[in-house]
CSV table of C-alpha atoms and ligand atoms in Angstrom, one decimal:
chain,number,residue,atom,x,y,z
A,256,UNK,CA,0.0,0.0,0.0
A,257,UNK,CA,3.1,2.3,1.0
A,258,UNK,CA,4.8,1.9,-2.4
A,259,UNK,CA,3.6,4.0,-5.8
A,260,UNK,CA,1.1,1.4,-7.8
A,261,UNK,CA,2.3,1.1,-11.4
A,262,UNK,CA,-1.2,0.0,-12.7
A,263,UNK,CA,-4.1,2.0,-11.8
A,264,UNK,CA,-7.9,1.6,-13.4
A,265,UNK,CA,-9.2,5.3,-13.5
A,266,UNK,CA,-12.4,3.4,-11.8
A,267,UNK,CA,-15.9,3.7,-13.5
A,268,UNK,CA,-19.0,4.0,-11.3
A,269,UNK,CA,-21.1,1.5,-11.3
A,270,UNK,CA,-24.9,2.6,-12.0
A,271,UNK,CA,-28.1,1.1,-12.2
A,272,UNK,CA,-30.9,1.6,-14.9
A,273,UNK,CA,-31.8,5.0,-13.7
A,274,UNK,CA,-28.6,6.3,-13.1
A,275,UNK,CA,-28.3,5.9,-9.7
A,276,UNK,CA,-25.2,4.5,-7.9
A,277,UNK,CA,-25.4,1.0,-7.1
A,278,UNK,CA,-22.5,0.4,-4.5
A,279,UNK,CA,-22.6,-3.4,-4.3
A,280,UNK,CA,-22.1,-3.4,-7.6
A,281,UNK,CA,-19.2,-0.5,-6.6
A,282,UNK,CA,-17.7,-2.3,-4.5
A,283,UNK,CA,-17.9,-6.1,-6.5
A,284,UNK,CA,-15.9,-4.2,-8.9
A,285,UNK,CA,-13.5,-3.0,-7.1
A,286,UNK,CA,-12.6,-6.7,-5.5
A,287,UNK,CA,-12.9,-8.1,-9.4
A,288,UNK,CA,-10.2,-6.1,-10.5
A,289,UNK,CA,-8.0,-6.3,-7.4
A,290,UNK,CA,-7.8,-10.5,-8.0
A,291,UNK,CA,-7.8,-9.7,-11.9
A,292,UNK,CA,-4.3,-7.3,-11.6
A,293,UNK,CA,-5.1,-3.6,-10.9
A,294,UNK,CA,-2.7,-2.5,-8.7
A,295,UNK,CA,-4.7,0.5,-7.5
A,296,UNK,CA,-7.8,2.9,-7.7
A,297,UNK,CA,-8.2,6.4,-9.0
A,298,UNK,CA,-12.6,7.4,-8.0
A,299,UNK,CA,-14.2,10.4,-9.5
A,300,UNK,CA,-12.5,11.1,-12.3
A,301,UNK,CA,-13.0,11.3,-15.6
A,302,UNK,CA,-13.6,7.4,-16.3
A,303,UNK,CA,-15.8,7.8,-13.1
A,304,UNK,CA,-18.0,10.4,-14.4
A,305,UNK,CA,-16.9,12.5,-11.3
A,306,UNK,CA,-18.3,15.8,-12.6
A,307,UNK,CA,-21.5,14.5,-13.1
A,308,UNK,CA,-21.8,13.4,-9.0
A,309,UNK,CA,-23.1,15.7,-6.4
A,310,UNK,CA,-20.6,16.1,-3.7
A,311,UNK,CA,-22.4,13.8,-1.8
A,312,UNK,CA,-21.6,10.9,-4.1
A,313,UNK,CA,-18.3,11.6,-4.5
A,314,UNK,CA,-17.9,10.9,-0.7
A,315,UNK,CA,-20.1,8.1,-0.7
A,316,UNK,CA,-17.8,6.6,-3.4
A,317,UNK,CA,-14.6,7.5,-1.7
A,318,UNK,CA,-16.2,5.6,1.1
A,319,UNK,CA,-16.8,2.6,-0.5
A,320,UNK,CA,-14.0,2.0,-2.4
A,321,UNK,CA,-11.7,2.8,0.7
A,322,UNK,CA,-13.5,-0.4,2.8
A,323,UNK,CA,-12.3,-3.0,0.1
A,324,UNK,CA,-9.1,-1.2,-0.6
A,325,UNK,CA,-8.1,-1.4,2.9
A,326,UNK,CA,-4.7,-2.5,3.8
A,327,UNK,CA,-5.0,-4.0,-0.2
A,328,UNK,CA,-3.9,-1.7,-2.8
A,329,UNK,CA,-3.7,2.2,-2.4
A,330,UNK,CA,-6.6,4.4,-4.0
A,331,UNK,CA,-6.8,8.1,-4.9
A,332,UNK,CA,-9.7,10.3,-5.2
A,333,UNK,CA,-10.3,12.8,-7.8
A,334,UNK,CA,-11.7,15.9,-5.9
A,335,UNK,CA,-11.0,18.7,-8.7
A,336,UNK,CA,-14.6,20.6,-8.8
A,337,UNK,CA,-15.2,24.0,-10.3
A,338,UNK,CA,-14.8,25.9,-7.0
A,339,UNK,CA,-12.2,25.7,-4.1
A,340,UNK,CA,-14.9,24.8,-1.6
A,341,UNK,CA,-16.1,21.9,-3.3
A,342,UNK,CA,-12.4,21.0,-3.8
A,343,UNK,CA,-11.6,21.1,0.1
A,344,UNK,CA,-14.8,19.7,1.3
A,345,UNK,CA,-13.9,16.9,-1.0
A,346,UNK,CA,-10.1,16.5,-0.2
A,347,UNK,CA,-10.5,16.5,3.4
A,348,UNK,CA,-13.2,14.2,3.5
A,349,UNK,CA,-10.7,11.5,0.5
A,350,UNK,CA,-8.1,12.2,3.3
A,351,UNK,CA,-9.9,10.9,6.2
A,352,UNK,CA,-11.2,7.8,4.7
A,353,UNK,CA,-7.5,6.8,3.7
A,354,UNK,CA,-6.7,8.1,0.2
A,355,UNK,CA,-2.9,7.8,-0.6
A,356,UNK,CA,-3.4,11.3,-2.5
A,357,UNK,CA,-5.5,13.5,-4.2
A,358,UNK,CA,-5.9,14.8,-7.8
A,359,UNK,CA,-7.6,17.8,-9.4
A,360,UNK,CA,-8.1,19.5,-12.4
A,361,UNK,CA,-7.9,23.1,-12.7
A,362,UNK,CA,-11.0,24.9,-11.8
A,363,UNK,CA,-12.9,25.2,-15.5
A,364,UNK,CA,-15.6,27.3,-17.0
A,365,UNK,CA,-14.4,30.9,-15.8
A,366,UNK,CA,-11.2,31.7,-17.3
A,367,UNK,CA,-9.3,32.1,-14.2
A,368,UNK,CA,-6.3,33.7,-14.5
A,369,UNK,CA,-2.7,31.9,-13.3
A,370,UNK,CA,-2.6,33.4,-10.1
A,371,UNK,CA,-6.2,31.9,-9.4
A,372,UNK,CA,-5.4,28.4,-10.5
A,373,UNK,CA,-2.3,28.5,-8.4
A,374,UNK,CA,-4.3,29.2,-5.7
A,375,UNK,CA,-7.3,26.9,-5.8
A,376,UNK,CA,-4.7,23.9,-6.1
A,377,UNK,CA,-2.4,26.1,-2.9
A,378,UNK,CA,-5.7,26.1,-0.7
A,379,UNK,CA,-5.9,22.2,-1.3
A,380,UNK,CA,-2.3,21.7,-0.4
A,381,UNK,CA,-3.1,24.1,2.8
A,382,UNK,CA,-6.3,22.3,3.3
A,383,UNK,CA,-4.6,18.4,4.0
A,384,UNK,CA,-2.0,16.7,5.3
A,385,UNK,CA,-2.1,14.7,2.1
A,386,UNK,CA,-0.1,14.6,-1.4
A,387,UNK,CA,-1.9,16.4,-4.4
A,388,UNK,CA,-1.5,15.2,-7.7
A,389,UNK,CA,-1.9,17.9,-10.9
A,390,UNK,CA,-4.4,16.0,-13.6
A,391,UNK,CA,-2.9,17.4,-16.6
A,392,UNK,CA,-5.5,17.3,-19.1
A,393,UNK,CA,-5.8,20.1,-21.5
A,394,UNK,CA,-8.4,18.5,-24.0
A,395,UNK,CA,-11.0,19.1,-21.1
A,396,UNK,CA,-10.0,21.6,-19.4
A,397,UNK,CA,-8.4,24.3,-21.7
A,398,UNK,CA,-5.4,24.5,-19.0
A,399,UNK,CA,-2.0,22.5,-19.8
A,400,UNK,CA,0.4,22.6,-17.2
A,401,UNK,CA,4.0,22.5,-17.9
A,402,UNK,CA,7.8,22.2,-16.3
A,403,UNK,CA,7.2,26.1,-16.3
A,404,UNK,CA,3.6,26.3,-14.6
A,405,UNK,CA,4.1,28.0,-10.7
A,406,UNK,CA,2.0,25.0,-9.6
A,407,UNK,CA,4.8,23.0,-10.1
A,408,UNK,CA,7.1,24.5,-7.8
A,409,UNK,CA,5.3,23.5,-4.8
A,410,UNK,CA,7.0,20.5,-3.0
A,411,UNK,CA,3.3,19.5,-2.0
A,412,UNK,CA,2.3,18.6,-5.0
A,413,UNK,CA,3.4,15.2,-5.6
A,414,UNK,CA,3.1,14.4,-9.1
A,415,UNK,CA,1.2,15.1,-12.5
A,416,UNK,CA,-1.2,12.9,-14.2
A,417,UNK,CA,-0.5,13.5,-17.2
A,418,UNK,CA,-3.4,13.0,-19.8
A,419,UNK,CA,-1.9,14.8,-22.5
A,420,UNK,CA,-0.1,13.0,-25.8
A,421,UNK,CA,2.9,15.7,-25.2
A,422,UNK,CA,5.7,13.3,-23.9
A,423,UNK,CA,7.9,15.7,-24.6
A,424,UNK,CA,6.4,17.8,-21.9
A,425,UNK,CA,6.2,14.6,-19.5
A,426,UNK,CA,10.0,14.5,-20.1
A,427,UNK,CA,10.4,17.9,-19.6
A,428,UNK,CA,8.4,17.5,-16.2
A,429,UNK,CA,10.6,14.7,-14.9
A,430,UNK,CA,13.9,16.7,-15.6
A,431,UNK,CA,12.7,19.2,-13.7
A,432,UNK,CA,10.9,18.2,-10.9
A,433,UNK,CA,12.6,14.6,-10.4
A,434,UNK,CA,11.2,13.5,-7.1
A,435,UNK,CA,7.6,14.1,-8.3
A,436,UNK,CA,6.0,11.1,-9.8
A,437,UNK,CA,4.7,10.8,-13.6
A,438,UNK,CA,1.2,9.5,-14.3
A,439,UNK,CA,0.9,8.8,-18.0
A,440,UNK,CA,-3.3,9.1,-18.7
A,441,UNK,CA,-3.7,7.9,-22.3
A,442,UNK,CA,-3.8,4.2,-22.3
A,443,UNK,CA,-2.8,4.6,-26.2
A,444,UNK,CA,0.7,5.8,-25.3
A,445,UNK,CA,1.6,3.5,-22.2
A,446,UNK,CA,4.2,2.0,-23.5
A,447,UNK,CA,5.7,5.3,-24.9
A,448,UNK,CA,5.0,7.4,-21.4
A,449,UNK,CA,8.0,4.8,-20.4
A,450,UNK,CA,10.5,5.9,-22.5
A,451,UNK,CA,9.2,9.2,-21.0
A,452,UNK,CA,9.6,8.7,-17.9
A,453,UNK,CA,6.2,7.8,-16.7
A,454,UNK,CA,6.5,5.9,-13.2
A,455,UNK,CA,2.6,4.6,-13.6
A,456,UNK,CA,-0.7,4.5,-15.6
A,457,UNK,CA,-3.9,5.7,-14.5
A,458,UNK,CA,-6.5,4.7,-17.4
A,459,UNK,CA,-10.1,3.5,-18.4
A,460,UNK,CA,-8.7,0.8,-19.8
A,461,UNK,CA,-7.5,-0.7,-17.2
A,462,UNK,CA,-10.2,-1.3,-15.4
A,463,UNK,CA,-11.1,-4.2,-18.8
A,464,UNK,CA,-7.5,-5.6,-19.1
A,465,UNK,CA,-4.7,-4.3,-16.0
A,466,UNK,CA,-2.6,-8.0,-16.6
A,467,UNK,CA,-2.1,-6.5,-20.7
A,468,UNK,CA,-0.5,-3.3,-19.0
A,469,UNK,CA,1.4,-5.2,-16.1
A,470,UNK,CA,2.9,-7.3,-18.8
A,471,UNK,CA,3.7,-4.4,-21.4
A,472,UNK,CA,5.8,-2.3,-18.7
A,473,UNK,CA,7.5,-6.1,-17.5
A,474,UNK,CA,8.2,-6.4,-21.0
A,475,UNK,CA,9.6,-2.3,-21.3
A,476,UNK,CA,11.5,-3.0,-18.2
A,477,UNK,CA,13.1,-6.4,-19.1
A,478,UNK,CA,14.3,-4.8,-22.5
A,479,UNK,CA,12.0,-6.7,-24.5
A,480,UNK,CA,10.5,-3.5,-26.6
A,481,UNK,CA,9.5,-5.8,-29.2
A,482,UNK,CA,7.3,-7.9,-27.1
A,483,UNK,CA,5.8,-4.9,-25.5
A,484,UNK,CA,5.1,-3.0,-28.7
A,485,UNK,CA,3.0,-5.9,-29.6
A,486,UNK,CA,1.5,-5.6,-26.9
A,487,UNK,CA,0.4,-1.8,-27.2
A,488,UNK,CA,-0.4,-2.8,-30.5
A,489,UNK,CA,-2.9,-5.2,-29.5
A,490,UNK,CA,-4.2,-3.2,-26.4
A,491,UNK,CA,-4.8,0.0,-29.2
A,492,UNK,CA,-6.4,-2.1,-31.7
A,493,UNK,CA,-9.0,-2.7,-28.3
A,494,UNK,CA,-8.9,1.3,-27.7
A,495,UNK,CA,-9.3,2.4,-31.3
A,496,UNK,CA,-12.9,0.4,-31.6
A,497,UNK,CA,-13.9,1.1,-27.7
A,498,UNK,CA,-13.4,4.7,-28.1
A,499,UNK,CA,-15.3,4.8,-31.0
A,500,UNK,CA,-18.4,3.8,-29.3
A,501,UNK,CA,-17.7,5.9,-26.1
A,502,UNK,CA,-15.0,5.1,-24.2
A,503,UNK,CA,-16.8,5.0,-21.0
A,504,UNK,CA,-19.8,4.0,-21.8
A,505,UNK,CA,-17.8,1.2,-23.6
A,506,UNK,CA,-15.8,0.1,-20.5
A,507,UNK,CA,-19.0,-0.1,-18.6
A,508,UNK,CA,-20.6,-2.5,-21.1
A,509,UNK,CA,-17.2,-4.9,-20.8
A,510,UNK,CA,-17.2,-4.8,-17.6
A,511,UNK,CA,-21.0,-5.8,-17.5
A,512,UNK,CA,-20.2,-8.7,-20.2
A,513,UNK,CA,-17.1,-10.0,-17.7
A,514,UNK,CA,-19.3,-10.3,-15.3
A,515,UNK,CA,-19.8,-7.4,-13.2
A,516,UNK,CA,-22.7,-5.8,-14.7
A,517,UNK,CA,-21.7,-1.8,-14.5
A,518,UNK,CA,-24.7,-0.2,-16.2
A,519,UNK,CA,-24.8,3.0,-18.0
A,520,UNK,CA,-23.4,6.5,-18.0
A,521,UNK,CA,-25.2,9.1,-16.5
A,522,UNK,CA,-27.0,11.7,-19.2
A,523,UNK,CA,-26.0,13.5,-21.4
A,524,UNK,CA,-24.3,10.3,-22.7
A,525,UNK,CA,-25.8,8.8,-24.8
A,526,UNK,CA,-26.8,4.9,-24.0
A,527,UNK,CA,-25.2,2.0,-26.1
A,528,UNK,CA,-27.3,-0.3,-28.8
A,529,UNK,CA,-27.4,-3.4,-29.7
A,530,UNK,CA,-25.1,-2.9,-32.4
A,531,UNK,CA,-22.1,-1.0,-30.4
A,532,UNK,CA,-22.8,-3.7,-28.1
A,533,UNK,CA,-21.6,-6.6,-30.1
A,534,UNK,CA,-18.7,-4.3,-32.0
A,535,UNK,CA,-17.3,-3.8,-28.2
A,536,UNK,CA,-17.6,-7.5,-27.5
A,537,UNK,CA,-15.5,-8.4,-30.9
A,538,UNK,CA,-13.3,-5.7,-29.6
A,539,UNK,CA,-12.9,-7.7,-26.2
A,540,UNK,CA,-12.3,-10.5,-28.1
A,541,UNK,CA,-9.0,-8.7,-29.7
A,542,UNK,CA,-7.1,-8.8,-26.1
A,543,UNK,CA,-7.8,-12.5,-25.6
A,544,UNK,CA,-6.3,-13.8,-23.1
A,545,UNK,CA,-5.5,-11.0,-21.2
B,638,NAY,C1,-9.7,9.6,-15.4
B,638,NAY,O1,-9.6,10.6,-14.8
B,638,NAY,O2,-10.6,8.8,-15.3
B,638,NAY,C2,-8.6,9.2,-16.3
B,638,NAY,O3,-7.6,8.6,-15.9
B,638,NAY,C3,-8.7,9.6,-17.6
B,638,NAY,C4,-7.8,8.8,-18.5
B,638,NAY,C5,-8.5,8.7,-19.8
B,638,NAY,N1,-8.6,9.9,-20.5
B,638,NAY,C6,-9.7,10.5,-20.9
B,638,NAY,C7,-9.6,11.8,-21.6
B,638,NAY,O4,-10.8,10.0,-20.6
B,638,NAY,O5,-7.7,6.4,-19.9
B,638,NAY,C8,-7.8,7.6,-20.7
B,638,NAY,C9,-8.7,7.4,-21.9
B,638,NAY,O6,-10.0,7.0,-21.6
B,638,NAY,C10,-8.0,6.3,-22.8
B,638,NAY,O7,-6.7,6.6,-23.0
B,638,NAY,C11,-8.8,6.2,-24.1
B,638,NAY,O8,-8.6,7.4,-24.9
């Protein structure tokens, strides 16, 4: 638990037909994936629909995924929100139920200057007695964060999740600020966030397959680049169809068809038919036997 996990599933929420949470079914997936290779948890992010909860749920999930983490694997909670309240209500409340760290994206929506930014993520630090981890995302947010970024300077910031496929940047970020620790966040580049200087992978994808990405970096690490670009390869043929039909929606659905039935996505996405259905199960079939 004390160590930094190398395979992380960016957890979906489980949700039954009318978009509720259903925390058996939370918490059933959660213990799937610990005896099927995930080395750790990242709730309420992206993957997780986090900015589609009410604060209350966010908690509630926190909760629940803490009890069957527990002296297991480590877990982190997302608690970037559009305002610094929400943010520390959230932090404190991941910090007391046993998060390793926590992770936020920039407040969005206003265009907050640098200064402001700085500080949302500075009242975090000053909030708990608890690691915060950058989530690097510009795609969403509008906001990239950099070697440069005053944000970075803080020694309370522990690392940078780095959803962004700028590995030059993630590099950069490693040169400069070696004691912090790397998250690569596109599943597509794993292998190449390595080279980087990526220490660990939080992704959506892992949640279907965390054995494919164990063995890839096994393979990285052993010198065997060969072995683990076909690997990647493999694992982005899966990505390339899944994404296609909504990566999140997608990931629910193969969770559901292994066995731990996940539901839908909360509106406005859209719901799966019968037809993405079975392309996403031929997709499954394409990481066979991971
Ligand atoms: C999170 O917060 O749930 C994540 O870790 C997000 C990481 C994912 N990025 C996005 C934009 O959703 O895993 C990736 C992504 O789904 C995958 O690489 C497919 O594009």
């Amino acid at each position: 638990v004390d160590r930094t996990p190398a395979v992380v599933s960016a957890l979906i929420t489980p949700m039954r037909e009318d978009r509720s949470i259903d925390e058996n079914a939370l918490q059933n997936l959660v213990m799937y994936e610990i005896e099927h290779g995930s080395e750790g948890f990242y709730c309420c992010g992206s993957s997780g629909e986090g900015l589609l909860l009410s604060v209350e749920e966010r908690m509630l999930i926190a909760s629940l995924v803490s009890e069957v983490c527990k002296n297991k694997v480590p877990f982190y909670v997302h608690t970037g929100s559009l305002g610094t309240r929400e943010a520390i209500q959230l932090s404190v409340h991941a910090q007391k139920v046993g998060a390793k760290a926590v992770s936020l994206i920039p407040p969005i929506y206003y265009h907050y200057s640098q200064k402001e930014v700085e500080n949302y993520y500075l009242d975090v630090v000053n909030a708990v007695d608890l690691g915060v981890i950058v989530y690097n995302i510009p795609q969403f947010t509008g906001i990239s964060f950099s070697k440069e970024s005053s944000v970075m300077q803080s020694v309370k910031i522990i690392g940078v999740k780095h959803t962004s496929m700028n590995l030059y940047d993630l590099e950069r970020l490693g040169q400069a600020f070696p004691k912090k620790i790397l998250f690569n966040g596109f599943d597509e580049i794993f292998l190449y966030s390595l080279a980087a200087g990526a220490q660990s992978t939080i992704g959506t994808t892992v949640n279907v397959c965390p054995k494919l990405f164990a063995s890839i970096r096994e393979d990285f690490l052993g010198s065997n680049i060969s072995g683990a670009q076909q690997k990647q390869h493999m694992l982005n043929n899966f990505i390339e169809a899944v994404v296609k039909e909504g990566i999140f929606s997608a990931v629910k659905y193969c969770m559901t068809y292994l066995g731990v039935p996940s539901g839908p996505c909360r509106k406005p996405f859209k719901e799966l038919d019968d037809g993405a259905k079975l392309r996403i199960e031929g997709a499954l079939r394409r990481i066979e036997p991971y």
